[in-house]
Amino acid sequence: MNSFTSPLDSSELRELGSVVAKYAQERASRHADDEIEYRRADFEDMAKLGLSGMSLPEKFGGTDFDALSIATALFEISRAEMGPAIYLSVHLMVCKLISSWIEDETHLALLQDMAAGKKLGAFALTEASAGSDASALKTSAISQGDAYLLNGEKIYITSSGQADVYLVFARTSDEGKRGISAFIVPATSEGISFGAKEGKMGCEGSPIASVLFENCRVPQSAMLGKAGDGYKIALSGLNGGRVNIAAAACGVSAHALELATSYAQERKQFGKPISDFQGLQFMLADMAIRLRASIELTRNAAALLDHGTSSNGPASIAKCFATDSAMAITTDAVQIFGGAGYLRDYPVEGLMRDAKMLQIVEGTNQIQRLVISRELLK
Ligand SMILES: Cc1cc2nc3c(=O)[nH]c(=O)nc-3n(C[C@H](O)[C@H](O)[C@H](O)COP(=O)(O)OP(=O)(O)OC[C@H]3O[C@@H](n4cnc5c(N)ncnc54)[C@H](O)[C@@H]3O)c2cc1C
């Protein structure tokens, strides 16, 4: 019921799912629920399994997994604990964008380090006045001699302060979307600094913070693609990122359904397990229906990406449905736990707080609905 892979999948895909599940469950069991935090060692452990290089071709040291395999791995990581699935998903998107847009072997060493888990990547697009409308960004990149000088502030950046390399979107001219360029900025660059970790509702294992650029100096070779390619570069990563978030949503939903099912069988009221009451049986059935539909939409969107679809619809539909379902499923899990569900001592309220984030990141679900309706109406 809760498996991401199907019996029809290749044995390699099912093997990947079970290897990642074993690792992720073992890691999660090492930490109490109130000890969830970002740990660099987790990223290094995931790298030992080849997960940090999943989106990179072998020539860059990666394992060159297709979208369905990546989604399978992220599902299993998130089923145990969502945080590592989120920052790994961002890292994989940054790897993919850099490797797809470099024109020669520049940054080869960087990509090899990212594949090996020696360097963690972050994606720095959002600003105070540029969230859903990313094209409104103001961070500037002025060409000066053999360098660019970056000035501005990014907010809500996953892994800010922890990551070693930032894919930064900045304005090289005033020409709207065409004035945005992308830069590969190491954490050690002169003029870059990081805000304090934000206190957020959930997903403690994946920290966010601001990134500040004050005359941050990077060489001309730090530009990815050409001047003005930045917006296209950012958009080109979105479908993959959305499928990955959908997979993480399926993972947290599967976790919540597992916990709710066992609790319903153990907890007794009116002299019998609460799972004997049809009202709860129907809730569990509805949770299972939403989860199965989320998994199938996510698998379908991943498979279409692997077949080179140019449509944005399937990834947006999967992201929207799977993350709205994760919110509904985790909320129902809290309900099935009753008063215990509302307590920090039990794990389900944390899953509900984690799930909320997924409706906001990689384009809010309102933006996904815009993308879907645009495809319908064009
Ligand atoms: C935990 C977390 C991690 C994040 N990680 C990163 C990261 O690594 N890198 C990065 O660059 N950003 C990151 N973000 C930022 C995230 O991408 C933005 O928060 C998101 O895109 C929404 O932007 P906003 O917060 O400015 O909301 P706004 O754009 O201000 O939206 C506010 C509300 O208005 C709605 N809305 C906006 N425009 C429309 C419209 N046209 N039609 C209908 N409704 C609309 C939105 O759906 C939302 O409900 C992260 C955010 C969080 C919370």
Coordinates of C-alpha atoms and ligand atoms in Angstrom, one line a residue:
M1 CA 0.0 0.0 0.0
N2 CA 2.8 2.4 1.0
S3 CA 5.4 1.4 -1.5
F4 CA 6.6 3.9 -4.1
T5 CA 7.8 1.3 -6.5
S6 CA 5.4 -1.1 -8.2
P7 CA 5.8 -4.9 -8.8
L8 CA 6.1 -4.0 -12.5
D9 CA 9.2 -1.9 -11.9
S10 CA 12.7 -3.1 -12.7
S11 CA 14.4 -5.1 -10.0
E12 CA 17.1 -2.3 -9.9
L13 CA 14.5 0.3 -9.0
R14 CA 13.0 -1.9 -6.3
E15 CA 16.4 -2.7 -4.9
L16 CA 17.3 1.1 -4.8
G17 CA 14.0 1.7 -2.9
S18 CA 14.8 -1.0 -0.3
V19 CA 18.5 0.1 0.1
V20 CA 17.6 3.7 0.7
A21 CA 14.6 2.8 3.0
K22 CA 16.9 0.6 5.1
Y23 CA 19.5 3.4 5.4
A24 CA 16.9 6.2 6.1
Q25 CA 15.0 4.2 8.7
E26 CA 18.2 3.3 10.5
R27 CA 19.3 6.9 10.5
A28 CA 16.0 8.2 11.8
S29 CA 15.9 5.5 14.6
R30 CA 19.2 6.9 15.9
H31 CA 17.6 10.3 16.8
A32 CA 14.6 11.0 19.1
D33 CA 11.8 13.0 17.4
D34 CA 12.7 16.2 19.4
E35 CA 16.4 15.9 18.2
I36 CA 15.7 16.6 14.6
E37 CA 18.3 19.0 13.2
Y38 CA 20.6 19.4 10.2
R39 CA 23.6 17.1 10.4
R40 CA 26.3 17.3 7.8
A41 CA 27.2 13.7 8.5
D42 CA 23.8 12.7 7.1
F43 CA 24.7 14.3 3.7
E44 CA 28.0 12.5 3.8
D45 CA 26.2 9.2 4.6
M46 CA 23.8 9.7 1.7
A47 CA 26.8 10.5 -0.5
K48 CA 28.3 7.1 0.4
L49 CA 25.2 5.5 -1.1
G50 CA 25.7 7.6 -4.3
L51 CA 22.6 9.8 -3.5
S52 CA 24.4 13.1 -3.7
G53 CA 25.3 12.5 -7.3
M54 CA 22.0 11.1 -8.5
S55 CA 21.3 13.9 -10.9
L56 CA 24.8 14.1 -12.4
P57 CA 26.1 12.2 -15.4
E58 CA 28.9 9.7 -14.8
K59 CA 31.5 12.0 -16.4
F60 CA 31.0 14.3 -13.4
G61 CA 31.2 11.5 -10.9
G62 CA 27.5 11.0 -10.6
T63 CA 25.2 8.0 -10.8
D64 CA 23.1 9.5 -13.6
F65 CA 19.7 8.3 -12.2
D66 CA 16.6 9.0 -14.1
A67 CA 13.8 11.1 -12.5
L68 CA 11.8 8.0 -11.4
S69 CA 14.8 6.6 -9.5
I70 CA 15.5 10.0 -7.9
A71 CA 11.8 10.2 -6.8
T72 CA 12.0 6.7 -5.4
A73 CA 15.1 7.6 -3.3
L74 CA 13.6 10.9 -2.1
F75 CA 10.3 9.1 -1.1
E76 CA 12.2 6.7 1.1
I77 CA 14.3 9.4 2.7
S78 CA 11.3 11.5 3.4
R79 CA 9.3 8.6 4.7
A80 CA 11.9 8.3 7.5
E81 CA 12.5 12.1 8.0
M82 CA 11.6 14.9 5.6
G83 CA 14.5 17.3 6.2
P84 CA 17.3 15.5 4.4
A85 CA 15.0 14.8 1.4
I86 CA 14.4 18.6 1.1
Y87 CA 18.0 19.8 1.2
L88 CA 19.1 16.8 -0.9
S89 CA 16.5 17.7 -3.5
V90 CA 17.8 21.3 -3.7
H91 CA 21.4 20.0 -4.0
L92 CA 20.4 17.7 -6.8
M93 CA 18.6 20.5 -8.7
V94 CA 21.7 22.7 -8.4
C95 CA 23.9 19.8 -9.7
K96 CA 21.6 19.2 -12.6
L97 CA 21.4 22.9 -13.6
I98 CA 25.2 23.4 -13.4
S99 CA 25.9 20.3 -15.4
S100 CA 23.2 21.1 -18.0
W101 CA 24.3 24.7 -18.6
I102 CA 28.1 24.7 -18.5
E103 CA 29.5 24.9 -21.9
D104 CA 32.8 23.1 -21.4
E105 CA 34.7 21.4 -18.6
T106 CA 34.6 24.5 -16.4
H107 CA 33.5 23.6 -12.9
L108 CA 34.3 19.9 -13.5
A109 CA 36.1 19.7 -10.2
L110 CA 33.2 21.4 -8.4
L111 CA 30.6 18.9 -9.9
Q112 CA 32.8 16.0 -8.9
D113 CA 33.0 17.3 -5.3
M114 CA 29.2 17.8 -5.3
A115 CA 28.6 14.2 -6.6
A116 CA 31.0 12.9 -4.0
G117 CA 29.2 14.7 -1.2
K118 CA 32.2 16.9 -0.4
K119 CA 30.2 20.0 -1.4
L120 CA 26.6 20.8 -0.7
G121 CA 24.7 23.0 -3.2
A122 CA 22.0 25.7 -2.5
F123 CA 19.6 27.6 -4.8
A124 CA 19.3 31.3 -4.1
L125 CA 16.4 32.9 -6.0
T126 CA 13.9 34.3 -3.5
E127 CA 14.1 37.9 -2.2
A128 CA 11.9 40.0 0.0
S129 CA 10.1 41.5 -2.9
A130 CA 10.5 38.5 -5.3
G131 CA 8.8 35.3 -4.2
S132 CA 6.1 33.9 -6.5
D133 CA 7.2 36.6 -8.9
A134 CA 10.9 35.7 -9.1
S135 CA 11.4 38.0 -12.1
A136 CA 11.1 41.0 -9.7
L137 CA 14.4 40.2 -8.1
K138 CA 16.7 43.1 -7.4
T139 CA 20.1 41.5 -6.4
S140 CA 22.5 43.1 -8.9
A141 CA 25.6 41.7 -10.6
I142 CA 27.8 44.5 -12.1
S143 CA 30.6 43.6 -14.5
Q144 CA 33.9 45.1 -13.3
G145 CA 37.1 44.2 -15.1
D146 CA 37.5 40.4 -14.9
A147 CA 34.9 40.0 -12.2
Y148 CA 31.3 40.5 -11.2
L149 CA 30.3 42.4 -8.1
L150 CA 27.1 41.0 -6.5
N151 CA 24.9 43.2 -4.1
G152 CA 21.6 42.2 -2.6
E153 CA 19.9 39.8 -0.2
K154 CA 18.3 36.4 -0.7
I155 CA 15.8 35.1 1.8
Y156 CA 14.5 31.7 2.9
I157 CA 17.4 29.9 1.3
T158 CA 17.6 26.1 2.1
S159 CA 21.0 25.2 3.5
S160 CA 22.2 28.8 3.7
G161 CA 25.3 28.9 5.9
Q162 CA 25.7 25.1 5.5
A163 CA 26.1 24.8 1.7
D164 CA 29.5 25.2 0.0
V165 CA 28.2 26.5 -3.3
Y166 CA 25.2 28.8 -4.1
L167 CA 23.5 29.1 -7.5
V168 CA 22.6 32.8 -7.3
F169 CA 20.2 34.7 -9.6
A170 CA 21.1 38.3 -10.0
R171 CA 20.2 41.2 -12.4
T172 CA 22.9 42.1 -15.0
S173 CA 20.5 44.5 -16.8
D174 CA 17.1 46.2 -16.3
E175 CA 15.4 44.1 -19.1
G176 CA 12.9 42.2 -16.9
K177 CA 13.3 38.4 -17.1
R178 CA 16.0 38.8 -19.8
G179 CA 18.1 40.9 -17.4
I180 CA 18.6 38.0 -15.0
S181 CA 21.8 35.9 -15.0
A182 CA 22.9 32.9 -12.9
F183 CA 26.2 32.7 -11.0
I184 CA 28.0 29.9 -9.2
V185 CA 29.1 31.5 -5.9
P186 CA 31.3 29.5 -3.4
A187 CA 30.5 30.0 0.3
T188 CA 34.1 31.2 0.7
S189 CA 33.7 34.2 -1.7
E190 CA 34.7 37.6 -0.5
G191 CA 31.6 39.7 0.4
I192 CA 29.1 36.8 1.0
S193 CA 27.6 36.3 4.5
F194 CA 24.7 34.3 5.9
G195 CA 21.8 35.2 8.2
A196 CA 20.9 33.4 11.4
K197 CA 18.9 30.2 11.0
E198 CA 15.2 31.0 10.7
G199 CA 12.9 29.6 13.4
K200 CA 10.2 27.8 11.3
M201 CA 7.1 25.7 11.8
G202 CA 8.7 22.4 11.0
C203 CA 11.2 20.5 8.9
E204 CA 14.0 21.2 11.3
G205 CA 16.3 18.9 9.5
S206 CA 16.5 21.4 6.6
P207 CA 17.4 24.8 7.8
I208 CA 16.8 28.1 5.9
A209 CA 18.4 31.5 6.3
S210 CA 19.2 34.6 4.3
V211 CA 22.3 35.1 2.1
L212 CA 23.7 38.6 1.9
F213 CA 26.0 39.9 -0.9
E214 CA 28.0 43.1 -0.2
N215 CA 30.3 43.8 -3.1
C216 CA 30.7 40.0 -3.4
R217 CA 33.4 39.4 -6.0
V218 CA 33.2 36.4 -8.3
P219 CA 35.2 35.8 -11.5
Q220 CA 33.5 36.2 -14.9
S221 CA 33.7 32.4 -15.2
A222 CA 31.2 32.1 -12.3
M223 CA 28.4 33.0 -14.7
L224 CA 26.4 30.0 -15.7
G225 CA 25.2 30.1 -19.4
K226 CA 25.2 33.6 -20.9
A227 CA 24.2 37.0 -19.6
G228 CA 20.4 37.0 -19.5
D229 CA 20.0 33.2 -19.3
G230 CA 19.3 33.2 -15.6
Y231 CA 15.5 33.1 -15.7
K232 CA 15.5 30.3 -18.3
I233 CA 18.0 28.4 -16.1
A234 CA 15.8 28.8 -13.0
L235 CA 12.7 27.6 -14.9
S236 CA 14.5 24.7 -16.5
G237 CA 15.0 23.2 -13.0
L238 CA 11.5 23.6 -11.9
N239 CA 9.8 20.4 -13.2
G240 CA 12.4 18.1 -11.8
G241 CA 12.3 20.0 -8.5
R242 CA 8.5 19.8 -8.4
V243 CA 8.5 16.0 -9.0
N244 CA 11.1 15.7 -6.2
I245 CA 8.9 17.7 -3.8
A246 CA 5.9 15.5 -4.8
A247 CA 8.0 12.4 -3.9
A248 CA 8.9 13.9 -0.5
A249 CA 5.2 14.6 0.0
C250 CA 4.3 11.0 -0.7
G251 CA 7.0 10.0 1.8
V252 CA 5.7 12.1 4.7
S253 CA 2.1 10.9 3.8
A254 CA 3.2 7.2 3.9
H255 CA 4.8 7.8 7.3
A256 CA 1.7 9.4 8.7
L257 CA -0.6 6.6 7.3
E258 CA 1.7 3.9 8.8
L259 CA 1.6 5.6 12.2
A260 CA -2.1 6.2 12.1
T261 CA -2.9 2.6 11.1
S262 CA -0.9 1.1 13.9
Y263 CA -2.2 3.5 16.5
A264 CA -5.8 2.8 15.4
Q265 CA -5.2 -0.9 15.9
E266 CA -3.6 -0.5 19.3
R267 CA -5.8 2.2 20.9
K268 CA -8.9 0.9 22.6
Q269 CA -12.1 2.8 23.3
F270 CA -15.6 1.4 24.1
G271 CA -13.9 -1.9 24.7
K272 CA -12.4 -2.4 21.3
P273 CA -9.6 -1.0 19.0
I274 CA -10.7 2.3 17.5
S275 CA -9.9 0.7 14.1
D276 CA -13.1 -1.4 14.5
F277 CA -15.1 1.8 14.1
Q278 CA -16.2 2.4 10.5
G279 CA -15.8 6.1 10.9
L280 CA -12.0 5.6 11.3
Q281 CA -11.8 2.8 8.8
F282 CA -13.2 5.2 6.2
M283 CA -10.7 7.9 7.2
L284 CA -7.8 5.4 6.8
A285 CA -9.2 4.3 3.5
D286 CA -9.4 8.0 2.3
M287 CA -5.8 8.5 3.4
A288 CA -4.7 5.4 1.4
I289 CA -6.7 6.6 -1.7
R290 CA -5.0 10.0 -1.6
L291 CA -1.6 8.5 -1.0
R292 CA -1.9 6.0 -3.8
A293 CA -3.1 8.7 -6.2
S294 CA -0.2 10.9 -5.2
I295 CA 2.3 8.2 -5.8
E296 CA 0.8 7.4 -9.2
L297 CA 0.8 11.0 -10.3
T298 CA 4.4 11.5 -9.1
R299 CA 5.6 8.3 -10.9
N300 CA 3.7 9.4 -14.0
A301 CA 5.3 12.9 -13.9
A302 CA 8.7 11.5 -13.3
A303 CA 8.3 9.0 -16.2
L304 CA 7.2 11.8 -18.5
L305 CA 10.3 13.9 -17.6
D306 CA 12.4 10.8 -18.4
H307 CA 10.7 10.7 -21.8
G308 CA 11.6 14.4 -22.4
T309 CA 8.2 16.0 -22.1
S310 CA 8.1 19.7 -22.6
S311 CA 4.9 20.1 -20.7
N312 CA 4.9 21.6 -17.3
G313 CA 1.4 20.3 -16.4
P314 CA 2.3 16.8 -15.1
A315 CA 4.9 18.0 -12.6
S316 CA 2.7 20.8 -11.4
I317 CA -0.3 18.4 -11.1
A318 CA 1.8 15.9 -9.1
K319 CA 3.3 18.6 -6.9
C320 CA 0.0 20.2 -6.2
F321 CA -2.0 17.0 -5.5
A322 CA 0.7 15.2 -3.6
T323 CA 1.4 18.1 -1.3
D324 CA -2.2 19.1 -0.7
S325 CA -2.8 15.3 0.0
A326 CA 0.2 15.3 2.5
M327 CA -1.4 18.1 4.4
A328 CA -4.8 16.3 4.5
I329 CA -3.3 12.9 5.4
T330 CA -1.0 14.3 8.2
T331 CA -4.0 16.3 9.6
D332 CA -6.1 13.1 9.6
A333 CA -3.3 11.2 11.3
V334 CA -3.4 13.8 14.1
Q335 CA -7.1 13.3 14.3
I336 CA -6.8 9.5 14.6
F337 CA -4.3 10.0 17.5
G338 CA -6.9 12.1 19.3
G339 CA -5.5 14.2 22.1
A340 CA -2.2 12.4 21.8
G341 CA -1.9 13.6 18.2
Y342 CA -1.8 17.2 19.4
L343 CA 1.1 16.5 21.8
R344 CA 4.8 17.0 20.9
D345 CA 5.5 13.6 22.6
Y346 CA 3.9 11.9 19.6
P347 CA 5.3 12.1 16.1
V348 CA 2.2 13.0 14.0
E349 CA 1.9 16.7 14.8
G350 CA 5.5 17.1 13.5
L351 CA 4.6 15.4 10.3
M352 CA 1.7 17.8 9.9
R353 CA 4.0 20.8 10.4
D354 CA 6.5 19.3 7.9
A355 CA 3.8 18.8 5.3
K356 CA 2.7 22.4 5.4
M357 CA 6.0 23.5 4.0
L358 CA 5.5 21.4 0.8
Q359 CA 2.5 23.4 -0.2
I360 CA 4.7 26.6 -0.3
V361 CA 8.1 25.6 -1.7
E362 CA 9.0 25.0 -5.4
G363 CA 6.2 27.4 -6.4
T364 CA 3.2 27.6 -4.0
N365 CA 0.2 25.5 -4.9
Q366 CA -1.6 28.6 -6.1
I367 CA 1.2 29.0 -8.6
Q368 CA 1.0 25.3 -9.6
R369 CA -2.7 25.9 -10.4
L370 CA -1.8 28.9 -12.5
V371 CA 0.7 26.7 -14.5
I372 CA -2.0 23.9 -14.9
S373 CA -4.7 26.3 -16.0
R374 CA -2.4 28.1 -18.4
E375 CA -1.7 24.8 -20.1
L376 CA -5.4 24.0 -20.3
L377 CA -6.3 27.4 -21.7
K378 CA -3.5 28.0 -24.2
Ligands
LIG1 C1 11.1 26.2 4.1 C2 11.3 27.0 2.9 C3 12.4 26.7 2.1 C4 12.7 27.5 1.0 N1 13.8 27.3 0.2 C5 14.1 28.1 -0.8 C6 15.3 28.0 -1.5 O1 16.1 27.1 -1.3 N2 15.6 28.9 -2.5 C7 14.8 29.9 -2.8 O2 15.1 30.7 -3.7 N3 13.6 30.1 -2.2 C8 13.3 29.2 -1.2 N4 12.1 29.4 -0.5 C9 11.2 30.4 -0.9 C10 9.9 29.9 -1.6 O3 10.2 29.5 -2.8 C11 8.9 31.1 -1.5 O4 8.5 31.3 -0.2 C12 7.7 30.8 -2.4 O5 8.0 30.8 -3.7 C13 6.6 31.9 -2.2 O6 7.1 33.2 -2.2 P1 6.7 34.2 -1.0 O7 7.0 33.5 0.3 O8 7.3 35.5 -1.3 O9 5.1 34.3 -1.1 P2 4.3 35.3 -2.0 O10 4.7 35.2 -3.4 O11 4.3 36.6 -1.4 O12 2.8 34.7 -1.9 C14 1.9 34.9 -0.8 C15 0.6 34.2 -1.1 O13 0.1 34.8 -2.4 C16 -0.2 33.8 -3.3 N5 0.1 34.3 -4.6 C17 1.2 35.0 -5.1 N6 1.0 35.2 -6.4 C18 -0.2 34.7 -6.8 C19 -0.9 34.7 -8.0 N7 -0.4 35.2 -9.1 N8 -2.1 34.0 -8.0 C20 -2.6 33.5 -6.9 N9 -2.0 33.5 -5.7 C21 -0.8 34.1 -5.7 C22 0.8 32.6 -2.9 O14 0.4 31.4 -3.4 C23 0.8 32.7 -1.4 O15 -0.3 32.0 -0.9 C24 11.8 28.6 0.6 C25 10.7 28.8 1.4 C26 10.4 28.1 2.6 C27 9.2 28.4 3.4

